[in-house]
Amino acid sequence: QNLDKGLEQSKTSFFSKLTKAVAGKSKVDDEVLDNLEEILVSSDVGVSTTLKIIERIEKRVASDKYLGTEELNKILREEIAGLLSETNSGQETVFSVPKDTKPYVIMVVGVNGVGKTTTIGKLAHQFKSAGYKVVLGAADTFRAAAIDQLQIWADRVGVPIVKQQMGSDPASVAFDTLQSAVSQNADVVIIDTAGRLHNKIGLMNELSKVKKVMQKVVPDAPNDVMLVLDGSTGQNAFEQAKQFTAATDVTSLTITKLDGTAKGGVVIGISDQFQIPVKYIGVGEGIEHLQVFNKVEFVDSFFK
Ligand code: GDP
């Protein structure tokens, strides 16, 4: 229910546009397909994923010339679900990490303002509520505000945080965090990293150094490199995904601010284009407003 509420705006917008596009039309013709293409692009599905979807629908039209517009919803739904299935495994609804990996280390990357700190706070809350022992690491040492904000979340959630002064070496903070996590027998470690826009080489070097140093303490760390993207920024989110995936091995995505956007399509386009699963979605500013991404629910919310 929460998800439906959060995505209401995207749903209404996408759905009403789609309804308008087929109004007065009984079968799927070129005009309907052109309109559909425009709607998908304007919903931030992205050009290449949009073309993929249109092509698939054209194929179905080719095999059934009298394909009715009332069937379009169903077909579109199937195609989008199919695309999401290629990268997103699940119908999971609970926050969990593999039992056999301790500590499970999540390194969080993304540019400033996308909701990185908030996501870490919400995630810490969920893991703690699920019974995990959580430690946070403030390795975004570039801005004093980033350390302060993470401290506020740590206090709010009631989990320990490892930090140093602003300007200290992020890798050193990550090292300390893992050492502390191991000595406390923690289950989950969430490491914040600097979100300034570096050039590609700078970003690559910094993230790979943080990783290397972490591995001195926990050899298989990080278990997850999570890129946080702001779902309301459309093309920017695609651009950031491009930069970060070029700089490091991103293994999961969190897409935030899906409550305030008419453009939830970014979830479909990004997971398809980058072949990286969306793990969590942010649907508000509150501590409870993070959900495990469930593709079935997501598609439902678009096409109910
Ligand atoms: P950071 O710079 O990436 O660490 O970004 P912050 O975590 O400080 O978040 C920036 C702003 O986005 C804050 O005002 C957050 O409350 C807000 N924010 C984060 N996630 C969400 C979300 O899912 N929905 C909404 N509406 N706002 C969010």
Coordinates of C-alpha atoms and ligand atoms in Angstrom, one line a residue:
Q1 CA 0.0 0.0 0.0
N2 CA 2.9 2.2 0.9
L3 CA 4.4 1.7 -2.5
D4 CA 1.1 2.5 -4.3
K5 CA 0.9 5.7 -2.4
G6 CA 4.5 6.6 -3.0
L7 CA 4.2 6.0 -6.7
E8 CA 0.8 7.4 -7.1
Q9 CA 2.0 10.4 -9.0
S10 CA 4.0 8.4 -11.5
K11 CA 1.2 6.0 -11.9
T12 CA -1.5 8.6 -12.5
S13 CA 0.8 10.4 -14.9
F14 CA 2.0 7.5 -16.9
F15 CA -1.4 5.8 -16.9
S16 CA -3.4 8.9 -17.8
K17 CA -1.0 9.7 -20.7
L18 CA -1.4 6.2 -21.9
T19 CA -5.1 6.4 -21.7
K20 CA -5.2 9.7 -23.6
A21 CA -2.9 8.2 -26.3
V22 CA -5.3 5.5 -27.1
A23 CA -8.5 7.4 -26.7
G24 CA -10.9 6.9 -29.6
K25 CA -8.6 4.3 -31.1
S26 CA -9.6 0.7 -31.4
K27 CA -6.4 -0.8 -32.7
V28 CA -2.7 -0.3 -32.2
D29 CA -1.5 1.6 -35.3
D30 CA 1.5 3.7 -36.1
E31 CA 0.1 6.8 -34.4
V32 CA -0.6 4.9 -31.2
L33 CA 3.0 3.5 -31.3
D34 CA 4.4 7.0 -31.9
N35 CA 2.4 8.3 -28.9
L36 CA 3.5 5.5 -26.8
E37 CA 7.1 6.1 -27.7
E38 CA 6.8 9.7 -26.6
I39 CA 5.1 8.8 -23.3
L40 CA 7.8 6.3 -22.5
V41 CA 10.6 8.8 -23.3
S42 CA 8.8 11.5 -21.3
S43 CA 8.5 9.1 -18.4
D44 CA 12.3 8.8 -18.4
V45 CA 12.4 5.2 -19.5
G46 CA 15.3 6.3 -21.7
V47 CA 15.6 6.2 -25.4
S48 CA 17.2 2.8 -25.9
T49 CA 14.9 1.0 -23.5
T50 CA 11.9 2.8 -25.1
L51 CA 13.0 1.6 -28.6
K52 CA 13.4 -1.9 -27.3
I53 CA 9.8 -1.9 -25.9
I54 CA 8.4 -0.3 -29.0
E55 CA 10.1 -2.9 -31.2
R56 CA 8.7 -5.7 -29.2
I57 CA 5.2 -4.3 -29.4
E58 CA 5.7 -3.8 -33.2
K59 CA 6.5 -7.4 -33.5
R60 CA 3.3 -8.3 -31.7
V61 CA 1.3 -6.0 -33.9
A62 CA 3.0 -7.6 -37.0
S63 CA 1.7 -11.0 -35.9
D64 CA -1.7 -9.6 -35.1
K65 CA -2.7 -6.7 -37.3
Y66 CA -5.9 -6.2 -35.4
L67 CA -4.3 -5.9 -32.0
G68 CA -6.8 -3.8 -30.0
T69 CA -5.8 -0.9 -27.9
E70 CA -7.5 -2.5 -24.9
E71 CA -4.8 -5.2 -25.1
L72 CA -2.0 -2.6 -25.2
N73 CA -1.9 -2.2 -21.4
K74 CA -1.6 -5.9 -20.9
I75 CA 1.2 -6.3 -23.5
L76 CA 3.1 -3.3 -22.3
R77 CA 2.9 -4.6 -18.8
E78 CA 4.3 -7.9 -19.9
E79 CA 7.1 -6.3 -21.8
I80 CA 8.1 -4.1 -19.0
A81 CA 7.9 -6.9 -16.5
G82 CA 10.0 -8.9 -18.9
L83 CA 12.7 -6.2 -19.0
L84 CA 12.7 -5.8 -15.3
S85 CA 13.0 -9.6 -14.9
E86 CA 16.3 -9.6 -16.8
T87 CA 18.0 -7.9 -13.9
N88 CA 15.7 -7.9 -10.9
S89 CA 15.2 -11.2 -9.4
G90 CA 12.6 -10.6 -7.0
Q91 CA 9.5 -10.4 -5.1
E92 CA 11.4 -9.8 -1.9
T93 CA 9.8 -7.6 0.6
V94 CA 12.2 -7.9 3.6
F95 CA 15.5 -6.3 4.3
S96 CA 18.1 -9.0 4.7
V97 CA 21.7 -9.9 3.9
P98 CA 23.2 -13.4 3.3
K99 CA 23.7 -15.2 6.6
D100 CA 27.1 -16.7 5.7
T101 CA 28.7 -13.3 5.1
K102 CA 29.7 -11.5 8.2
P103 CA 30.1 -8.6 8.3
Y104 CA 28.2 -7.9 5.1
V105 CA 29.8 -4.7 3.7
I106 CA 27.8 -2.2 1.7
M107 CA 29.7 0.6 0.1
V108 CA 27.4 3.4 -0.9
V109 CA 28.3 5.7 -3.8
G110 CA 26.5 8.5 -5.6
V111 CA 26.7 12.3 -6.1
N112 CA 25.6 14.8 -3.4
G113 CA 21.9 15.5 -3.1
V114 CA 20.6 12.3 -4.5
G115 CA 19.6 11.0 -1.0
K116 CA 22.7 9.0 -0.2
T117 CA 22.8 9.8 3.5
T118 CA 19.1 9.5 4.0
T119 CA 19.1 6.1 2.3
I120 CA 22.0 4.9 4.6
G121 CA 20.0 6.1 7.6
K122 CA 16.8 4.4 6.5
L123 CA 18.7 1.2 5.6
A124 CA 20.4 1.1 9.0
H125 CA 17.0 1.4 10.6
Q126 CA 15.6 -1.4 8.6
F127 CA 18.5 -3.7 9.2
K128 CA 18.5 -2.9 12.9
S129 CA 14.8 -3.6 13.1
A130 CA 15.4 -6.9 11.4
G131 CA 17.7 -7.8 14.2
Y132 CA 21.1 -7.1 12.6
K133 CA 23.9 -5.4 14.3
V134 CA 24.8 -2.4 12.1
V135 CA 27.8 -0.1 12.0
L136 CA 28.1 3.0 9.8
G137 CA 31.3 4.4 8.4
A138 CA 31.5 8.1 7.5
A139 CA 34.0 7.9 4.6
D140 CA 32.6 11.0 2.8
T141 CA 35.2 13.1 4.5
F142 CA 35.1 15.9 1.9
R143 CA 32.2 17.8 3.5
A144 CA 31.8 18.4 7.2
A145 CA 28.0 18.4 6.6
A146 CA 28.1 14.8 5.3
I147 CA 29.8 13.5 8.5
D148 CA 27.3 15.5 10.7
Q149 CA 24.3 14.3 8.7
L150 CA 25.4 10.7 9.0
Q151 CA 26.0 11.2 12.8
I152 CA 22.4 12.5 13.1
W153 CA 21.1 9.4 11.4
A154 CA 23.3 7.1 13.5
D155 CA 21.9 8.8 16.7
R156 CA 18.4 8.6 15.4
V157 CA 18.6 5.0 14.5
G158 CA 20.7 4.1 17.5
V159 CA 23.7 2.5 15.7
P160 CA 27.4 3.1 16.1
I161 CA 29.2 5.3 13.6
V162 CA 33.0 5.4 12.9
K163 CA 34.2 8.8 11.7
Q164 CA 37.3 11.0 11.6
Q165 CA 37.7 14.7 10.9
M166 CA 36.7 16.4 7.7
G167 CA 39.5 16.1 5.2
S168 CA 40.9 12.8 6.5
D169 CA 41.6 9.9 4.2
P170 CA 38.3 8.1 3.3
A171 CA 40.2 4.8 3.0
S172 CA 41.4 5.2 6.5
V173 CA 37.9 5.8 7.8
A174 CA 36.7 2.7 5.9
F175 CA 39.6 0.7 7.4
D176 CA 38.7 1.8 11.0
T177 CA 35.0 1.1 10.4
L178 CA 35.7 -2.5 9.3
Q179 CA 38.0 -3.1 12.2
S180 CA 35.5 -1.8 14.6
A181 CA 32.7 -3.8 13.0
V182 CA 34.8 -7.0 13.2
S183 CA 35.6 -6.4 16.8
Q184 CA 32.0 -5.7 17.6
N185 CA 30.9 -8.8 15.7
A186 CA 28.6 -6.6 13.5
D187 CA 26.4 -8.1 10.8
V188 CA 26.1 -5.2 8.4
V189 CA 28.5 -2.4 7.7
I190 CA 27.3 0.6 5.6
I191 CA 30.1 2.9 4.3
D192 CA 29.3 6.3 3.0
T193 CA 31.7 7.7 0.3
A194 CA 32.4 11.1 -1.1
G195 CA 29.7 12.3 -3.4
R196 CA 31.5 15.1 -5.1
L197 CA 31.6 15.0 -8.9
H198 CA 35.2 14.0 -9.6
N199 CA 36.7 13.5 -13.0
K200 CA 36.5 9.8 -13.9
I201 CA 40.1 9.0 -13.0
G202 CA 39.8 10.7 -9.6
L203 CA 36.6 8.9 -8.8
M204 CA 38.1 5.5 -9.9
N205 CA 41.2 6.0 -7.8
E206 CA 39.4 7.0 -4.7
L207 CA 36.9 4.2 -4.8
S208 CA 39.4 1.6 -5.6
K209 CA 41.6 2.8 -2.8
V210 CA 38.8 2.6 -0.3
K211 CA 38.0 -0.9 -1.5
K212 CA 41.6 -2.1 -1.4
V213 CA 42.1 -0.9 2.2
M214 CA 38.8 -2.4 3.3
Q215 CA 40.0 -5.8 1.9
K216 CA 43.0 -5.7 4.4
V217 CA 40.4 -6.2 7.1
V218 CA 37.7 -8.2 5.3
P219 CA 39.0 -9.9 2.2
D220 CA 35.8 -10.1 0.2
A221 CA 34.6 -6.5 1.1
P222 CA 32.7 -4.8 -0.3
N223 CA 29.9 -7.3 -0.8
D224 CA 27.7 -4.7 -2.4
V225 CA 28.6 -1.5 -4.2
M226 CA 25.3 0.4 -4.1
L227 CA 24.8 3.4 -6.4
V228 CA 22.1 5.8 -5.2
L229 CA 20.3 7.8 -7.9
D230 CA 17.7 10.4 -7.7
G231 CA 14.7 9.1 -9.6
S232 CA 13.3 12.6 -10.2
T233 CA 16.3 13.7 -12.2
G234 CA 15.8 11.7 -15.4
Q235 CA 18.6 12.1 -17.7
N236 CA 21.0 13.1 -14.9
A237 CA 20.4 9.8 -13.3
F238 CA 21.4 8.0 -16.5
E239 CA 24.5 10.1 -16.8
Q240 CA 25.5 9.4 -13.2
A241 CA 25.0 5.7 -13.7
K242 CA 27.2 5.9 -16.7
Q243 CA 30.0 7.7 -14.8
F244 CA 29.9 5.4 -11.7
T245 CA 29.7 2.2 -13.6
A246 CA 32.7 3.3 -15.6
A247 CA 34.6 4.1 -12.4
T248 CA 33.8 1.0 -10.3
D249 CA 31.8 -2.3 -10.3
V250 CA 28.4 -1.1 -9.2
T251 CA 26.4 -4.2 -8.0
S252 CA 23.1 -2.7 -7.0
L253 CA 21.0 0.4 -7.3
T254 CA 18.8 2.4 -5.0
I255 CA 16.5 4.9 -6.7
T256 CA 15.2 7.6 -4.5
K257 CA 12.5 10.3 -4.6
L258 CA 10.0 8.1 -6.5
D259 CA 7.3 9.7 -4.4
G260 CA 7.8 13.1 -5.9
T261 CA 8.1 12.3 -9.6
A262 CA 6.0 11.7 -12.6
K263 CA 8.9 9.8 -14.0
G264 CA 9.2 6.4 -12.3
G265 CA 10.2 5.1 -15.7
V266 CA 13.8 5.7 -14.7
V267 CA 13.7 2.5 -12.7
I268 CA 12.9 0.5 -15.9
G269 CA 15.4 2.3 -18.2
I270 CA 18.3 2.2 -15.8
S271 CA 18.0 -1.4 -14.7
D272 CA 17.7 -2.4 -18.4
Q273 CA 20.4 -0.2 -19.8
F274 CA 23.0 -0.9 -17.1
Q275 CA 21.9 -4.5 -16.3
I276 CA 22.2 -3.8 -12.6
P277 CA 19.4 -4.8 -10.2
V278 CA 17.4 -2.2 -8.3
K279 CA 17.5 -3.3 -4.7
Y280 CA 15.7 -0.5 -2.9
I281 CA 13.6 2.5 -3.7
G282 CA 13.1 5.7 -1.7
V283 CA 9.5 6.9 -1.5
G284 CA 9.7 9.8 0.9
E285 CA 11.9 11.6 3.4
G286 CA 10.8 9.7 6.5
I287 CA 12.8 6.9 8.1
E288 CA 10.3 4.3 7.0
H289 CA 10.2 5.5 3.4
L290 CA 12.6 2.9 1.9
Q291 CA 11.3 -0.3 0.4
V292 CA 12.9 -3.4 -1.0
F293 CA 12.3 -3.2 -4.7
N294 CA 9.7 -5.6 -5.8
K295 CA 9.2 -5.7 -9.5
V296 CA 5.8 -7.2 -9.4
E297 CA 4.5 -4.5 -7.1
F298 CA 6.3 -1.9 -9.2
V299 CA 4.7 -3.0 -12.4
D300 CA 1.3 -3.3 -10.7
S301 CA 1.5 0.3 -9.5
F302 CA 1.9 1.5 -13.1
F303 CA -0.8 -0.6 -14.6
K304 CA -3.5 -1.2 -12.1
Ligands
GDP1 P1 23.0 13.2 -0.1 O1 23.7 14.5 -0.3 O2 23.0 12.4 -1.3 O3 23.5 12.5 1.1 O4 21.5 13.5 0.1 P2 20.6 13.6 1.5 O5 20.4 12.2 2.0 O6 21.1 14.6 2.4 O7 19.2 13.9 0.8 C1 18.9 15.1 0.1 C2 17.5 15.5 0.3 O8 16.6 14.6 -0.4 C3 17.0 15.6 1.7 O9 16.2 16.7 1.9 C4 16.2 14.3 1.9 O10 15.2 14.3 2.9 C5 15.6 14.1 0.5 N1 15.3 12.7 0.2 C6 16.1 11.6 0.3 N2 15.5 10.5 -0.2 C7 14.2 10.9 -0.5 C8 13.0 10.2 -1.0 O11 13.0 9.0 -1.3 N3 11.9 11.0 -1.3 C9 12.0 12.3 -1.0 N4 10.8 13.0 -1.3 N5 13.0 13.0 -0.6 C10 14.1 12.3 -0.3

